[in-house]
PDB file of C-alpha atoms and ligand atoms in Angstrom:
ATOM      1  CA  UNK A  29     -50.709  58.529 109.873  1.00 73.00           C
ATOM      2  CA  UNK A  30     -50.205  61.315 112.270  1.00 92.00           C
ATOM      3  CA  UNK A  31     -46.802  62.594 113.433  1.00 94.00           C
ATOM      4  CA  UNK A  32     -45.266  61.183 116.507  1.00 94.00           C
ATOM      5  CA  UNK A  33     -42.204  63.226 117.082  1.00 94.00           C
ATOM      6  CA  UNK A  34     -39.481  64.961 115.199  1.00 93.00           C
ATOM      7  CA  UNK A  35     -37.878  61.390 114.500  1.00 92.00           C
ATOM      8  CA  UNK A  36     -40.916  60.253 112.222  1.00 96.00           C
ATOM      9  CA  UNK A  37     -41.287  63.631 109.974  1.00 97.00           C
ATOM     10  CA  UNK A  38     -38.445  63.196 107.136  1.00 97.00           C
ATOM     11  CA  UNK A  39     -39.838  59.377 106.876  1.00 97.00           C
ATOM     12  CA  UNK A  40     -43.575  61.208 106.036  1.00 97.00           C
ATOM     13  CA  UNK A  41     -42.300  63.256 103.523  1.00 97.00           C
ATOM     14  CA  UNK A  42     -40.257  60.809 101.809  1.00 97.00           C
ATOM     15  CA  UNK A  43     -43.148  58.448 101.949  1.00 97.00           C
ATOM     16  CA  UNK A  44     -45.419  60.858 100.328  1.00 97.00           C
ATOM     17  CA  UNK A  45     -42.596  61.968  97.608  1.00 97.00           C
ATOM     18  CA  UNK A  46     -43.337  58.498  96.426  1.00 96.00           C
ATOM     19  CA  UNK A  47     -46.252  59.252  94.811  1.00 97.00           C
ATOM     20  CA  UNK A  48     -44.598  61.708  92.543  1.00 97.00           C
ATOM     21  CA  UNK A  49     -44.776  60.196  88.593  1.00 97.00           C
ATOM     22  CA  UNK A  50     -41.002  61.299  87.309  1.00 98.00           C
ATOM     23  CA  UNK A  51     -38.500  59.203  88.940  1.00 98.00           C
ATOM     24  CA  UNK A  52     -35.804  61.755  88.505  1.00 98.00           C
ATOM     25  CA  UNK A  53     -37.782  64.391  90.568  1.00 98.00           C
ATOM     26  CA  UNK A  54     -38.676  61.515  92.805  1.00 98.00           C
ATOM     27  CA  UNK A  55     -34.966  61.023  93.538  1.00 98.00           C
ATOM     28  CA  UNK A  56     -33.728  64.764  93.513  1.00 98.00           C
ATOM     29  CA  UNK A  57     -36.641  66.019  95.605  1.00 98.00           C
ATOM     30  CA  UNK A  58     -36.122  62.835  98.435  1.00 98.00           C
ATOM     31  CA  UNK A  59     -32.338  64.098  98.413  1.00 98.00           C
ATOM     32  CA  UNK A  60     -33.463  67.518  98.922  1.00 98.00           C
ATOM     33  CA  UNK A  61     -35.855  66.862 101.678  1.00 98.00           C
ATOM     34  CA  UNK A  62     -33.198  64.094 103.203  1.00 98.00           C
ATOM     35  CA  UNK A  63     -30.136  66.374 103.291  1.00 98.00           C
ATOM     36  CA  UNK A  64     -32.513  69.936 104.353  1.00 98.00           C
ATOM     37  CA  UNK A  65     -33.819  67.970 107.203  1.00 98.00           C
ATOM     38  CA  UNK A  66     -30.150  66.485 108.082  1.00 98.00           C
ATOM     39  CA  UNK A  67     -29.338  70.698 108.096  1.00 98.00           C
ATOM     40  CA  UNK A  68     -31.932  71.131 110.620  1.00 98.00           C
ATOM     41  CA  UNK A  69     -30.621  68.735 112.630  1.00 98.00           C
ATOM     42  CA  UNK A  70     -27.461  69.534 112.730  1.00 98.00           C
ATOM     43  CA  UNK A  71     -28.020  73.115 112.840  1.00 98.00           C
ATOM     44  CA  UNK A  72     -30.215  73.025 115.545  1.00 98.00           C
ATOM     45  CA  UNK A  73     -32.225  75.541 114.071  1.00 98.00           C
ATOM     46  CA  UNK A  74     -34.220  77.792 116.574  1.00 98.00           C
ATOM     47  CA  UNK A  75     -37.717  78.771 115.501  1.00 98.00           C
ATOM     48  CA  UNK A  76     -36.285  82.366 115.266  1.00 98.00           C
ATOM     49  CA  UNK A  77     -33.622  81.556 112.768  1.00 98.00           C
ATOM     50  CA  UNK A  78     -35.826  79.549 110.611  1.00 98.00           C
ATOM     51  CA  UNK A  79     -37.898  82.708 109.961  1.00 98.00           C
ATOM     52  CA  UNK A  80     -34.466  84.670 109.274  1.00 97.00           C
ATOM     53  CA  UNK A  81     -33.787  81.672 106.727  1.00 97.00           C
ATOM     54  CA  UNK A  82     -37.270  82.451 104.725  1.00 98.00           C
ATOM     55  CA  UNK A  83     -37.057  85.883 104.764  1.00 97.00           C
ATOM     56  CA  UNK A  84     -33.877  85.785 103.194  1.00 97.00           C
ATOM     57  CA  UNK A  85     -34.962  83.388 100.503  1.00 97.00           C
ATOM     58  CA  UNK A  86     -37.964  85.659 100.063  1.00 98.00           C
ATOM     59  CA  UNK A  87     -35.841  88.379  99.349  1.00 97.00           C
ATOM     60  CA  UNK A  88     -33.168  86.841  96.846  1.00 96.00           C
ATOM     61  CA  UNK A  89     -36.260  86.293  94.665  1.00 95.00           C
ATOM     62  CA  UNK A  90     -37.669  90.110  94.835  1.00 96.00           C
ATOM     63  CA  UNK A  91     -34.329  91.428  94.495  1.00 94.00           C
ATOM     64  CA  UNK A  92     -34.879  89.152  91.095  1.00 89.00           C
ATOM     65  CA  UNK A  93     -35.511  91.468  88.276  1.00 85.00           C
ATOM     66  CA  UNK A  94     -35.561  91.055  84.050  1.00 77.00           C
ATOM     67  CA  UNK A  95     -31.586  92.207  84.332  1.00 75.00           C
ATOM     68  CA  UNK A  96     -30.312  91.059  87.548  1.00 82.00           C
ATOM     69  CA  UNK A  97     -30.652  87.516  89.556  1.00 87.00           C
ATOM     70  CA  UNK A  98     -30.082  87.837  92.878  1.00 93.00           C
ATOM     71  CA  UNK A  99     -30.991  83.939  93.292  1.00 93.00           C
ATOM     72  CA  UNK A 100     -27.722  83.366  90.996  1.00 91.00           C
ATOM     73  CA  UNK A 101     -25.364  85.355  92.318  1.00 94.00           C
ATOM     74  CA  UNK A 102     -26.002  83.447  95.898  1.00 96.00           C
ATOM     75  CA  UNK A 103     -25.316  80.605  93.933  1.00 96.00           C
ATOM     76  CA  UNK A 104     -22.686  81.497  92.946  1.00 96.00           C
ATOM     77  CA  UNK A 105     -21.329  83.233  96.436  1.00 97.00           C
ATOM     78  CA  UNK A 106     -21.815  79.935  97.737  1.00 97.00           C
ATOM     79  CA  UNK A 107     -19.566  78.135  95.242  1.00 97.00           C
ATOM     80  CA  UNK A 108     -22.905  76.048  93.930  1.00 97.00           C
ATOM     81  CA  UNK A 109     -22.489  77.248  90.031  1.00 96.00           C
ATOM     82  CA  UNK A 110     -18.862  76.138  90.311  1.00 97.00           C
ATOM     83  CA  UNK A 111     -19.603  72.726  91.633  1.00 97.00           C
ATOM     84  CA  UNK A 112     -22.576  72.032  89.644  1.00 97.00           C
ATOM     85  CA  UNK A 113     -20.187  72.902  86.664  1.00 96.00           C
ATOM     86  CA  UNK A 114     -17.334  70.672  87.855  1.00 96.00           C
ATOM     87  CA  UNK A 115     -19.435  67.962  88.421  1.00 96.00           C
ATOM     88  CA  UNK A 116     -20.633  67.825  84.647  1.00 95.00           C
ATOM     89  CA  UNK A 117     -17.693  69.073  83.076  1.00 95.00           C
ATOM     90  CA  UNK A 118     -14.834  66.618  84.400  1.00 88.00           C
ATOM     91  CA  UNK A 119     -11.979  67.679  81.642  1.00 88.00           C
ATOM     92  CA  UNK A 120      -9.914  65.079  79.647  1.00 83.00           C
ATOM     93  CA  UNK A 121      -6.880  62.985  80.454  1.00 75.00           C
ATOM     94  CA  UNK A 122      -6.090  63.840  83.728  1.00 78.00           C
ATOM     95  CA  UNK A 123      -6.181  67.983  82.803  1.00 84.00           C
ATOM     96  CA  UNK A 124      -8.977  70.072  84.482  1.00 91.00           C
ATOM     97  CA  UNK A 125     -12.345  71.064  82.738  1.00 97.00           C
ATOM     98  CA  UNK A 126     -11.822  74.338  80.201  1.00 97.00           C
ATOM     99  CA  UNK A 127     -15.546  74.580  81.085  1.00 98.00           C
ATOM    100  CA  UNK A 128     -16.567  77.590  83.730  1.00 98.00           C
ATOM    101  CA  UNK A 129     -19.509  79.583  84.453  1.00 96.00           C
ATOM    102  CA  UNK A 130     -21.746  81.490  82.093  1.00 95.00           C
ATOM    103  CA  UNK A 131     -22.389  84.319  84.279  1.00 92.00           C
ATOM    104  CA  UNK A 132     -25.003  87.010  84.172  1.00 89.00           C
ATOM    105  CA  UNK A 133     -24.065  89.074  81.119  1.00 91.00           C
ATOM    106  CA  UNK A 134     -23.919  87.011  77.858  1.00 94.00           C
ATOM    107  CA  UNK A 135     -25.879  88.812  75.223  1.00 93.00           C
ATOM    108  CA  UNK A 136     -27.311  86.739  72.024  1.00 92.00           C
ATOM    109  CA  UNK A 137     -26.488  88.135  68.317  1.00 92.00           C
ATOM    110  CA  UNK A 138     -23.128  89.497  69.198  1.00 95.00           C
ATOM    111  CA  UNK A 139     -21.695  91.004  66.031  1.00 97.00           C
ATOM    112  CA  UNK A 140     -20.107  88.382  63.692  1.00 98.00           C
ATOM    113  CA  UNK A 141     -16.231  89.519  63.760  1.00 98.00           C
ATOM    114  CA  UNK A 142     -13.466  88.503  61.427  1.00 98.00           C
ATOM    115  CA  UNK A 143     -10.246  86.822  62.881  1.00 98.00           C
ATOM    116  CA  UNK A 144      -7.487  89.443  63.811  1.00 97.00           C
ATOM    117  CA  UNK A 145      -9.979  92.237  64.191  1.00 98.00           C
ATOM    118  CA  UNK A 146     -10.809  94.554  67.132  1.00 98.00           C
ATOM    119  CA  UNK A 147     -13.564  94.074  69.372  1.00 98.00           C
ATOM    120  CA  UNK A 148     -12.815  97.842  71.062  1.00 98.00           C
ATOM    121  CA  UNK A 149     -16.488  99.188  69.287  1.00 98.00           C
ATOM    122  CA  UNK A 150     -16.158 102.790  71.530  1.00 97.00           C
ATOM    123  CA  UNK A 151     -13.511 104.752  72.499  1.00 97.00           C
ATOM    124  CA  UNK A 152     -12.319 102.688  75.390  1.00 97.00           C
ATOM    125  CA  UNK A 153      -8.715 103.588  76.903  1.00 96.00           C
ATOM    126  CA  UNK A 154      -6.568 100.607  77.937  1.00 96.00           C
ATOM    127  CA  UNK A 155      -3.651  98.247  77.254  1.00 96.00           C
ATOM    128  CA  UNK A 156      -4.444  96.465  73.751  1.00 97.00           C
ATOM    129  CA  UNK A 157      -4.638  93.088  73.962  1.00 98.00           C
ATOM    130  CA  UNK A 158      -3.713  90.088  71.589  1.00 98.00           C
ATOM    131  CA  UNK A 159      -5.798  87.262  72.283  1.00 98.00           C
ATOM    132  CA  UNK A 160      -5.390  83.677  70.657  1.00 98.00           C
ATOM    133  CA  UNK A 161      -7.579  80.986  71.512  1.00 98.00           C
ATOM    134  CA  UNK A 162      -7.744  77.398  70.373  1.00 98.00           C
ATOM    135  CA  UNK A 163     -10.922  75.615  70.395  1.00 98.00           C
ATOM    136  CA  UNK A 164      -9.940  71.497  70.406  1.00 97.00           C
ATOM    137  CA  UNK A 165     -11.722  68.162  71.029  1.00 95.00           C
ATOM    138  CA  UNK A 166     -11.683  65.685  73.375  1.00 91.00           C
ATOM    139  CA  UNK A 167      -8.078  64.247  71.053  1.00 92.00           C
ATOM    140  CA  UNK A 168      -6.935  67.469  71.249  1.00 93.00           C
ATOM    141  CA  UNK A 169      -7.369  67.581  67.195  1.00 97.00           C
ATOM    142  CA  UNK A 170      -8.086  71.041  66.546  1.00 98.00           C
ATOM    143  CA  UNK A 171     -11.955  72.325  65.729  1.00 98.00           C
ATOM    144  CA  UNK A 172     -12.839  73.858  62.794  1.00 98.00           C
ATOM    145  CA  UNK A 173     -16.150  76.123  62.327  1.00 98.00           C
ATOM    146  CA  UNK A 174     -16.663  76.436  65.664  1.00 98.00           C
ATOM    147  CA  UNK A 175     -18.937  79.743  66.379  1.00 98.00           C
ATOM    148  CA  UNK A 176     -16.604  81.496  69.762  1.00 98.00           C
ATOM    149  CA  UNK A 177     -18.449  84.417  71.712  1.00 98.00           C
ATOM    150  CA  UNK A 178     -16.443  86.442  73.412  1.00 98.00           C
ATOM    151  CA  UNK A 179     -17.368  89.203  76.243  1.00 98.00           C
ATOM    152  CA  UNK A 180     -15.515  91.044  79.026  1.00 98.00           C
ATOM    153  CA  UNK A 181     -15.524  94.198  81.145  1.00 98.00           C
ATOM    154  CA  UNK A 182     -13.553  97.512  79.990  1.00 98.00           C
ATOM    155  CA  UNK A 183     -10.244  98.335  82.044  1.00 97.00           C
ATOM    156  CA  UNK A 184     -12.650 100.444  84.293  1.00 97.00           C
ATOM    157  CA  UNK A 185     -14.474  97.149  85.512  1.00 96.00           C
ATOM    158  CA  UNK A 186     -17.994  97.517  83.432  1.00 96.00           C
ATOM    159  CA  UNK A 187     -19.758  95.172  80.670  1.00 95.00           C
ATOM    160  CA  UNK A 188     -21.203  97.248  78.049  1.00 94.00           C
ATOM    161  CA  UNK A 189     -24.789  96.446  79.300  1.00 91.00           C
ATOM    162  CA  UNK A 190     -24.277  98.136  82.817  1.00 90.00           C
ATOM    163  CA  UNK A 191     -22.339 101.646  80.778  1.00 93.00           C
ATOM    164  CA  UNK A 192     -24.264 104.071  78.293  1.00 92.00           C
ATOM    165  CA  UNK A 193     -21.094 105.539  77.775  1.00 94.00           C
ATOM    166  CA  UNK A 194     -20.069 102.384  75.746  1.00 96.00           C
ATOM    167  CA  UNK A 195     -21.205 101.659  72.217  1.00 96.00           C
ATOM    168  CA  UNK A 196     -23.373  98.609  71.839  1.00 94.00           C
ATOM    169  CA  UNK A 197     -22.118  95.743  71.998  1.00 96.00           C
ATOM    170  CA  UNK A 198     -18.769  97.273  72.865  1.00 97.00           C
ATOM    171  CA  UNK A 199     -15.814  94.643  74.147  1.00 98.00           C
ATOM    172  CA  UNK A 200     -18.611  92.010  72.659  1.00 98.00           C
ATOM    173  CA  UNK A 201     -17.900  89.680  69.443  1.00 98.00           C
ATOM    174  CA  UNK A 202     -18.738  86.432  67.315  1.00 98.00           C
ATOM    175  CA  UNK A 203     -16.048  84.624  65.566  1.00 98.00           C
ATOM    176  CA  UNK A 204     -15.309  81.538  64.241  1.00 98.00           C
ATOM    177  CA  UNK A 205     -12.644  79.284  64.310  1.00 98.00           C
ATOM    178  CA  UNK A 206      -9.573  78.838  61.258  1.00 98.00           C
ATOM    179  CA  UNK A 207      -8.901  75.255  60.544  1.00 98.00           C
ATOM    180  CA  UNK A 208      -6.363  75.115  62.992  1.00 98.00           C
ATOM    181  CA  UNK A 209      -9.440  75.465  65.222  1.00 98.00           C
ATOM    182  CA  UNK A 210      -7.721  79.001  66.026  1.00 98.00           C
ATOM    183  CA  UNK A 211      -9.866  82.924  66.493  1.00 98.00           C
ATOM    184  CA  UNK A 212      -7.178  86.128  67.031  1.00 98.00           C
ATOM    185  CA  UNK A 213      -8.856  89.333  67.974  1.00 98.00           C
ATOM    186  CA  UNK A 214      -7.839  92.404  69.778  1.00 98.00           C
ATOM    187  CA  UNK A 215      -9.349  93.904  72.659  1.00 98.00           C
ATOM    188  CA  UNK A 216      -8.436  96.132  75.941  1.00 98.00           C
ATOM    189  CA  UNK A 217      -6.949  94.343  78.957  1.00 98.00           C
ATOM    190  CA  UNK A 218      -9.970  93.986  81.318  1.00 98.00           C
ATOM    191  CA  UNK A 219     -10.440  94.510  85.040  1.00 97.00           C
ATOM    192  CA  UNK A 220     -11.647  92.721  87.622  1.00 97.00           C
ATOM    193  CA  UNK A 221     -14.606  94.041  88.936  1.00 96.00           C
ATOM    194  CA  UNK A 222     -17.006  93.686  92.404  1.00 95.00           C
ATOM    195  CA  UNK A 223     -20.833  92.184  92.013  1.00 95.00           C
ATOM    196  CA  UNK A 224     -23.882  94.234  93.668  1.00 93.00           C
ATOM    197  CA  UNK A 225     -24.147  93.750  97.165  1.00 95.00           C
ATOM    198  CA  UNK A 226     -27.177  96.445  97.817  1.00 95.00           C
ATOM    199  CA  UNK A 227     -29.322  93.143  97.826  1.00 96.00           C
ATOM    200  CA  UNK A 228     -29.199  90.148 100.524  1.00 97.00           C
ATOM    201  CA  UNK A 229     -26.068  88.666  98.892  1.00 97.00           C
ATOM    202  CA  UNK A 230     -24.353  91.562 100.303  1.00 98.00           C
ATOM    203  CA  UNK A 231     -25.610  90.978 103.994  1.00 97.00           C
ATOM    204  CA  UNK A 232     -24.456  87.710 102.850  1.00 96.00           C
ATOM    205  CA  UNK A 233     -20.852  88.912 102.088  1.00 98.00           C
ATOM    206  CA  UNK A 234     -20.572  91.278 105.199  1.00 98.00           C
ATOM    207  CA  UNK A 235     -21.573  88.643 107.314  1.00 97.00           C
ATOM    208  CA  UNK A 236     -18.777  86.525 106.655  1.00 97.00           C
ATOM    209  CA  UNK A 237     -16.407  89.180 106.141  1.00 98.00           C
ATOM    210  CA  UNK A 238     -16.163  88.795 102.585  1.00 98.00           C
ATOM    211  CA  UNK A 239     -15.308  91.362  99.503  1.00 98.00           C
ATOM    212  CA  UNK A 240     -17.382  91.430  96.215  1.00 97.00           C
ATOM    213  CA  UNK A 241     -14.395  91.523  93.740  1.00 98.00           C
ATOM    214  CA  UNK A 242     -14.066  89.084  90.769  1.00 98.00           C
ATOM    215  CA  UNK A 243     -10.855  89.105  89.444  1.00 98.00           C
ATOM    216  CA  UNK A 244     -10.424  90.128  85.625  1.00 98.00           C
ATOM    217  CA  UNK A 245     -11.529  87.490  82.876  1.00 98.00           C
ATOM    218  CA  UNK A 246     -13.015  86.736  79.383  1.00 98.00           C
ATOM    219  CA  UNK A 247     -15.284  84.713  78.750  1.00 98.00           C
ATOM    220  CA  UNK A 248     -16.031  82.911  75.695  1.00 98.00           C
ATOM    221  CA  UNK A 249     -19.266  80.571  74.496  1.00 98.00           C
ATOM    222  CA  UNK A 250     -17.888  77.711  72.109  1.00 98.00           C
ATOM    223  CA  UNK A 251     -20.888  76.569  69.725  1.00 98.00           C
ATOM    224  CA  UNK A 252     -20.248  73.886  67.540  1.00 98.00           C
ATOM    225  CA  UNK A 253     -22.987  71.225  66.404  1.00 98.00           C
ATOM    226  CA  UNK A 254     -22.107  67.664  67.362  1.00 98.00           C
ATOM    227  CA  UNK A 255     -20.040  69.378  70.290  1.00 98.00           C
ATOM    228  CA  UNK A 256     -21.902  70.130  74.031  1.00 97.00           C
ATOM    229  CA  UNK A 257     -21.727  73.895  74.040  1.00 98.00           C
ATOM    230  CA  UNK A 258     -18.856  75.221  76.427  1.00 98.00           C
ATOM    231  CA  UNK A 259     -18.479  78.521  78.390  1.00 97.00           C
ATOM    232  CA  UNK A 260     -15.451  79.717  80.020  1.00 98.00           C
ATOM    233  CA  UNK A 261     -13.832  82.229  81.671  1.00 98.00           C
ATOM    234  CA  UNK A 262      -9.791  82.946  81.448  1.00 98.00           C
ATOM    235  CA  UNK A 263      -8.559  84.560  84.342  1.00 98.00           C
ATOM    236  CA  UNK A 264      -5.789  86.918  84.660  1.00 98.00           C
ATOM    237  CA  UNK A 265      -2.663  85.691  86.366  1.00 97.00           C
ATOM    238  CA  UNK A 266      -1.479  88.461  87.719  1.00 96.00           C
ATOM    239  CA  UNK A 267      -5.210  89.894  89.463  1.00 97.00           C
ATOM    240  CA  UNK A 268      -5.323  89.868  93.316  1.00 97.00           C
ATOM    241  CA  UNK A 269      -8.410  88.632  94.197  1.00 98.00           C
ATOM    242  CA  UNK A 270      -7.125  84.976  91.988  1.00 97.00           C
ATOM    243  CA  UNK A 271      -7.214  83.223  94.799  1.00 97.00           C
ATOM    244  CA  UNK A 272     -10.965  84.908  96.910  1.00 98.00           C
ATOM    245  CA  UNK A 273     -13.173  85.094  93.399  1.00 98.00           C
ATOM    246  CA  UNK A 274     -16.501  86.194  95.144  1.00 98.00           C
ATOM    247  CA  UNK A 275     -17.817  83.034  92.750  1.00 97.00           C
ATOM    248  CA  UNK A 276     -15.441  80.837  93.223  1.00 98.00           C
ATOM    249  CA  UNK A 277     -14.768  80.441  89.450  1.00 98.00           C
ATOM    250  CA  UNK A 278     -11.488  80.407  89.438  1.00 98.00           C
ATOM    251  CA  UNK A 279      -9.822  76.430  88.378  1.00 97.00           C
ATOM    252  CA  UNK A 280      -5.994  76.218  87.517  1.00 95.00           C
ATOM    253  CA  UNK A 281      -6.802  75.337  84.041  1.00 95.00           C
ATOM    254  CA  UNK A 282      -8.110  78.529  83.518  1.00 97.00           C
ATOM    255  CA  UNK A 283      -5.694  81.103  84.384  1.00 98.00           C
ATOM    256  CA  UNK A 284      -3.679  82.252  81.433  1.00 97.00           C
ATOM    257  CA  UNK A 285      -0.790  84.989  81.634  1.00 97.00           C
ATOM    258  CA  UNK A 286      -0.389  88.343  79.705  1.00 97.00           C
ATOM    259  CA  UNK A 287       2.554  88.387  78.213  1.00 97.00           C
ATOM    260  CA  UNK A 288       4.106  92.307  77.778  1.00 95.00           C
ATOM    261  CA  UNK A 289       5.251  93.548  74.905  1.00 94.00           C
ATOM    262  CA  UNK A 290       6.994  96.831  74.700  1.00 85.00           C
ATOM    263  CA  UNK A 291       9.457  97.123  71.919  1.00 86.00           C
ATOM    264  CA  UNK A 292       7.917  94.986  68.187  1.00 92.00           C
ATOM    265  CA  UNK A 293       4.946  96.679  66.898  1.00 94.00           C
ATOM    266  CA  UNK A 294       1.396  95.447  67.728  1.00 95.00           C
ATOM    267  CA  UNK A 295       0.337  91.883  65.551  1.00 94.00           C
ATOM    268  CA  UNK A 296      -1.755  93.917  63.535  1.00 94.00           C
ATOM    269  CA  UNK A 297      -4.459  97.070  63.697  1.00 93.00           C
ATOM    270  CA  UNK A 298      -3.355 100.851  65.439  1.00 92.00           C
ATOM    271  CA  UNK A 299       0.001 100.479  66.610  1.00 92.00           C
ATOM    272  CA  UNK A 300       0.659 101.162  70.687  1.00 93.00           C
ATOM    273  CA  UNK A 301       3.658 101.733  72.384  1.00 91.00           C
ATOM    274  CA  UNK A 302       3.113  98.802  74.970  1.00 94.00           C
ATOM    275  CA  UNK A 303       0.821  95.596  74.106  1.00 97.00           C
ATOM    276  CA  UNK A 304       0.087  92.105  75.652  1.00 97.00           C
ATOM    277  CA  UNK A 305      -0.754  88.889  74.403  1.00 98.00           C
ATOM    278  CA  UNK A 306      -2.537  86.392  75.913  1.00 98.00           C
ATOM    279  CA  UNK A 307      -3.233  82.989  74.505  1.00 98.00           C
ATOM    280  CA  UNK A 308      -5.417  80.109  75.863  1.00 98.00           C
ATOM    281  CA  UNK A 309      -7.040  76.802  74.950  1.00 97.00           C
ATOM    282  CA  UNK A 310     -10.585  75.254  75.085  1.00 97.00           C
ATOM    283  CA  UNK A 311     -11.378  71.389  74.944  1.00 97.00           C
ATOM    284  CA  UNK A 312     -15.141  70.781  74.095  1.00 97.00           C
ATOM    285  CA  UNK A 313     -16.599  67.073  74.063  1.00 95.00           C
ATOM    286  CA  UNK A 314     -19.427  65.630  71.691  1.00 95.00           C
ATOM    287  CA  UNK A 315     -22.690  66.329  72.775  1.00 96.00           C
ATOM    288  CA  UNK A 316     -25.798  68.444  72.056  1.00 96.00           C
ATOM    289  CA  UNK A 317     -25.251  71.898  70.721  1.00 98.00           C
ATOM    290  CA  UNK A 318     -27.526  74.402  72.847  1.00 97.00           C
ATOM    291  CA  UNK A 319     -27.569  77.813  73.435  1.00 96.00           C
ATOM    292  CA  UNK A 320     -28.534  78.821  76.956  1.00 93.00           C
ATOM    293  CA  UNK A 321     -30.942  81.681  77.350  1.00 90.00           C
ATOM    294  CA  UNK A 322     -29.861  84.995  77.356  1.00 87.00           C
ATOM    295  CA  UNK A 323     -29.304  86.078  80.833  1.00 82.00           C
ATOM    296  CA  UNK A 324     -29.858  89.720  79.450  1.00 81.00           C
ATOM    297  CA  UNK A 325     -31.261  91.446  76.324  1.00 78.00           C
ATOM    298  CA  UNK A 326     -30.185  94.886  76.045  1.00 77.00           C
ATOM    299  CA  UNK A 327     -28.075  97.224  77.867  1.00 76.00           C
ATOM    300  CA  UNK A 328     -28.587 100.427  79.975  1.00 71.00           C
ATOM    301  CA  UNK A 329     -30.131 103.536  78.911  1.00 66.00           C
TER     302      UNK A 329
HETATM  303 FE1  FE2 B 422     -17.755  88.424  83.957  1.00 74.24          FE
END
């Protein structure tokens, strides 16, 4: 039946979605249409900015490449990743999620690391770091045998992948837990760092009067079978852009304080004059076991 003004085009399309076979796309496709149109109503869109709208969703997928998503990181600048994350991750007994985003740079077949060992692969200068973390269940009964990746940028802001001059897999480790459900490794203290914003996420950013800065975190992949497979992210308590993350990743649960140490010697490996220690806790639930894919494969030349 032809169109008889702007009041009768969302029914159409909804009509017509309900010829589509798979009732879940059926029902995430008519919210999709339902809410977009409600947008351009209540936007008011002009003809002019509509255009502006697909040329910028044009361009988040070329600036899309084998090592970059552009399409994720406006996601993420537009705090989608964290909700989608919160909404299927609600946390246990009244405490927040220990679940967080994935982000771009987890690499597959990080080297398997024993417990109290160094993840520092390259010469990397820095503030050693002590970290304990404690992988539990939905009882809070510790887990055993549970793989833990862990990743993070060097104190000068920069994942191995985006820095020739780091080793391989530098700042990068597997390990698995004790049967207090417990992994201890040693590391560098990390800094925060800013995402690209050559691309349209930065005309994005500037627009709104933004910065690009993430502040300084770990993040860890918890793979267990029987458990769904968690990332996280630990933030530093004492980085200033806590409270603006770019991605608005940052949830209470997961900011965790380094505590200085200046005068005992370091928990074990090279001794330093000054050290921290840093200690968190992850709750995973029961659930299927799946890796995600690898947002990356290698690093830079
Ligand atoms: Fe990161």
């Amino acid at each position: 039946m032809a169109i008889r003004g702007e009041h009768e085009v969302t029914e159409a399309v909804l009509r017509e979605l309900e010829r589509a076979a798979d009732p879940r796309f059926r029902e995430i496709m008519s919210a999709a249409v339902r809410h977009l149109h409600a947008f351009v109503r209540e936007a008011k869109l002009t003809e002019a900015e509509f255009q502006q709208v697909c040329a910028i969703v044009a361009a988040l997928g070329q600036a899309t490449t084998p090592s970059h998503n552009e399409v994720v990181l406006a996601a993420g600048s537009l705090g989608i990743s964290s909700l989608v994350c919160l909404l299927n991750n609600r946390g246990f007994e009244g405490q927040g999620t220990t679940a967080n985003l994935l982000g771009p740079f987890w690499r597959m077949n990080s080297p398997r690391t024993e417990n109290r060992s160094s993840i520092v692969r390259s010469p990397t200068p820095g503030e050693p770091i002590f970290v304990t973390a404690r992988v539990v269940d939905d009882h809070g009964e510790p887990v055993a045998g549970a793989e833990v990746d862990v990743w993070h940028a060097s104190p000068a802001g920069l994942y191995e992948n985006q820095d020739a001059a780091q080793a391989d897999m530098n700042l990068r480790g597997k390990f698995v837990t004790d049967e207090e459900g417990t992994i201890r490794f040693r590391s560098v203290k990390p800094a925060g760092y800013p995402i690209p914003v050559d691309g349209p996420v930065g005309a994005l950013l500037r627009a709104q009067g933004r910065h690009n800065m993430r502040p300084a975190h770990l993040h860890f992949l918890i793979f267990k079978p029987g458990y769904k497979t968690q990332f996280s992210q630990v933030y530093s308590s004492d980085d200033p852009h806590l409270d603006t993350d770019v991605q608005f990743g940052v949830t209470e649960t997961l900011i965790a304080r380094y505590e200085r140490h200046g005068e005992e010697p370091v928990p074990y490996g090279e001794p330093s004059d000054t050290w921290s220690a840093l200690e968190c806790r992850f709750a995973i639930e029961p659930g299927v076991a799946k890796l995600p894919r690898p947002p990356i494969t290698g690093k830079v030349r």
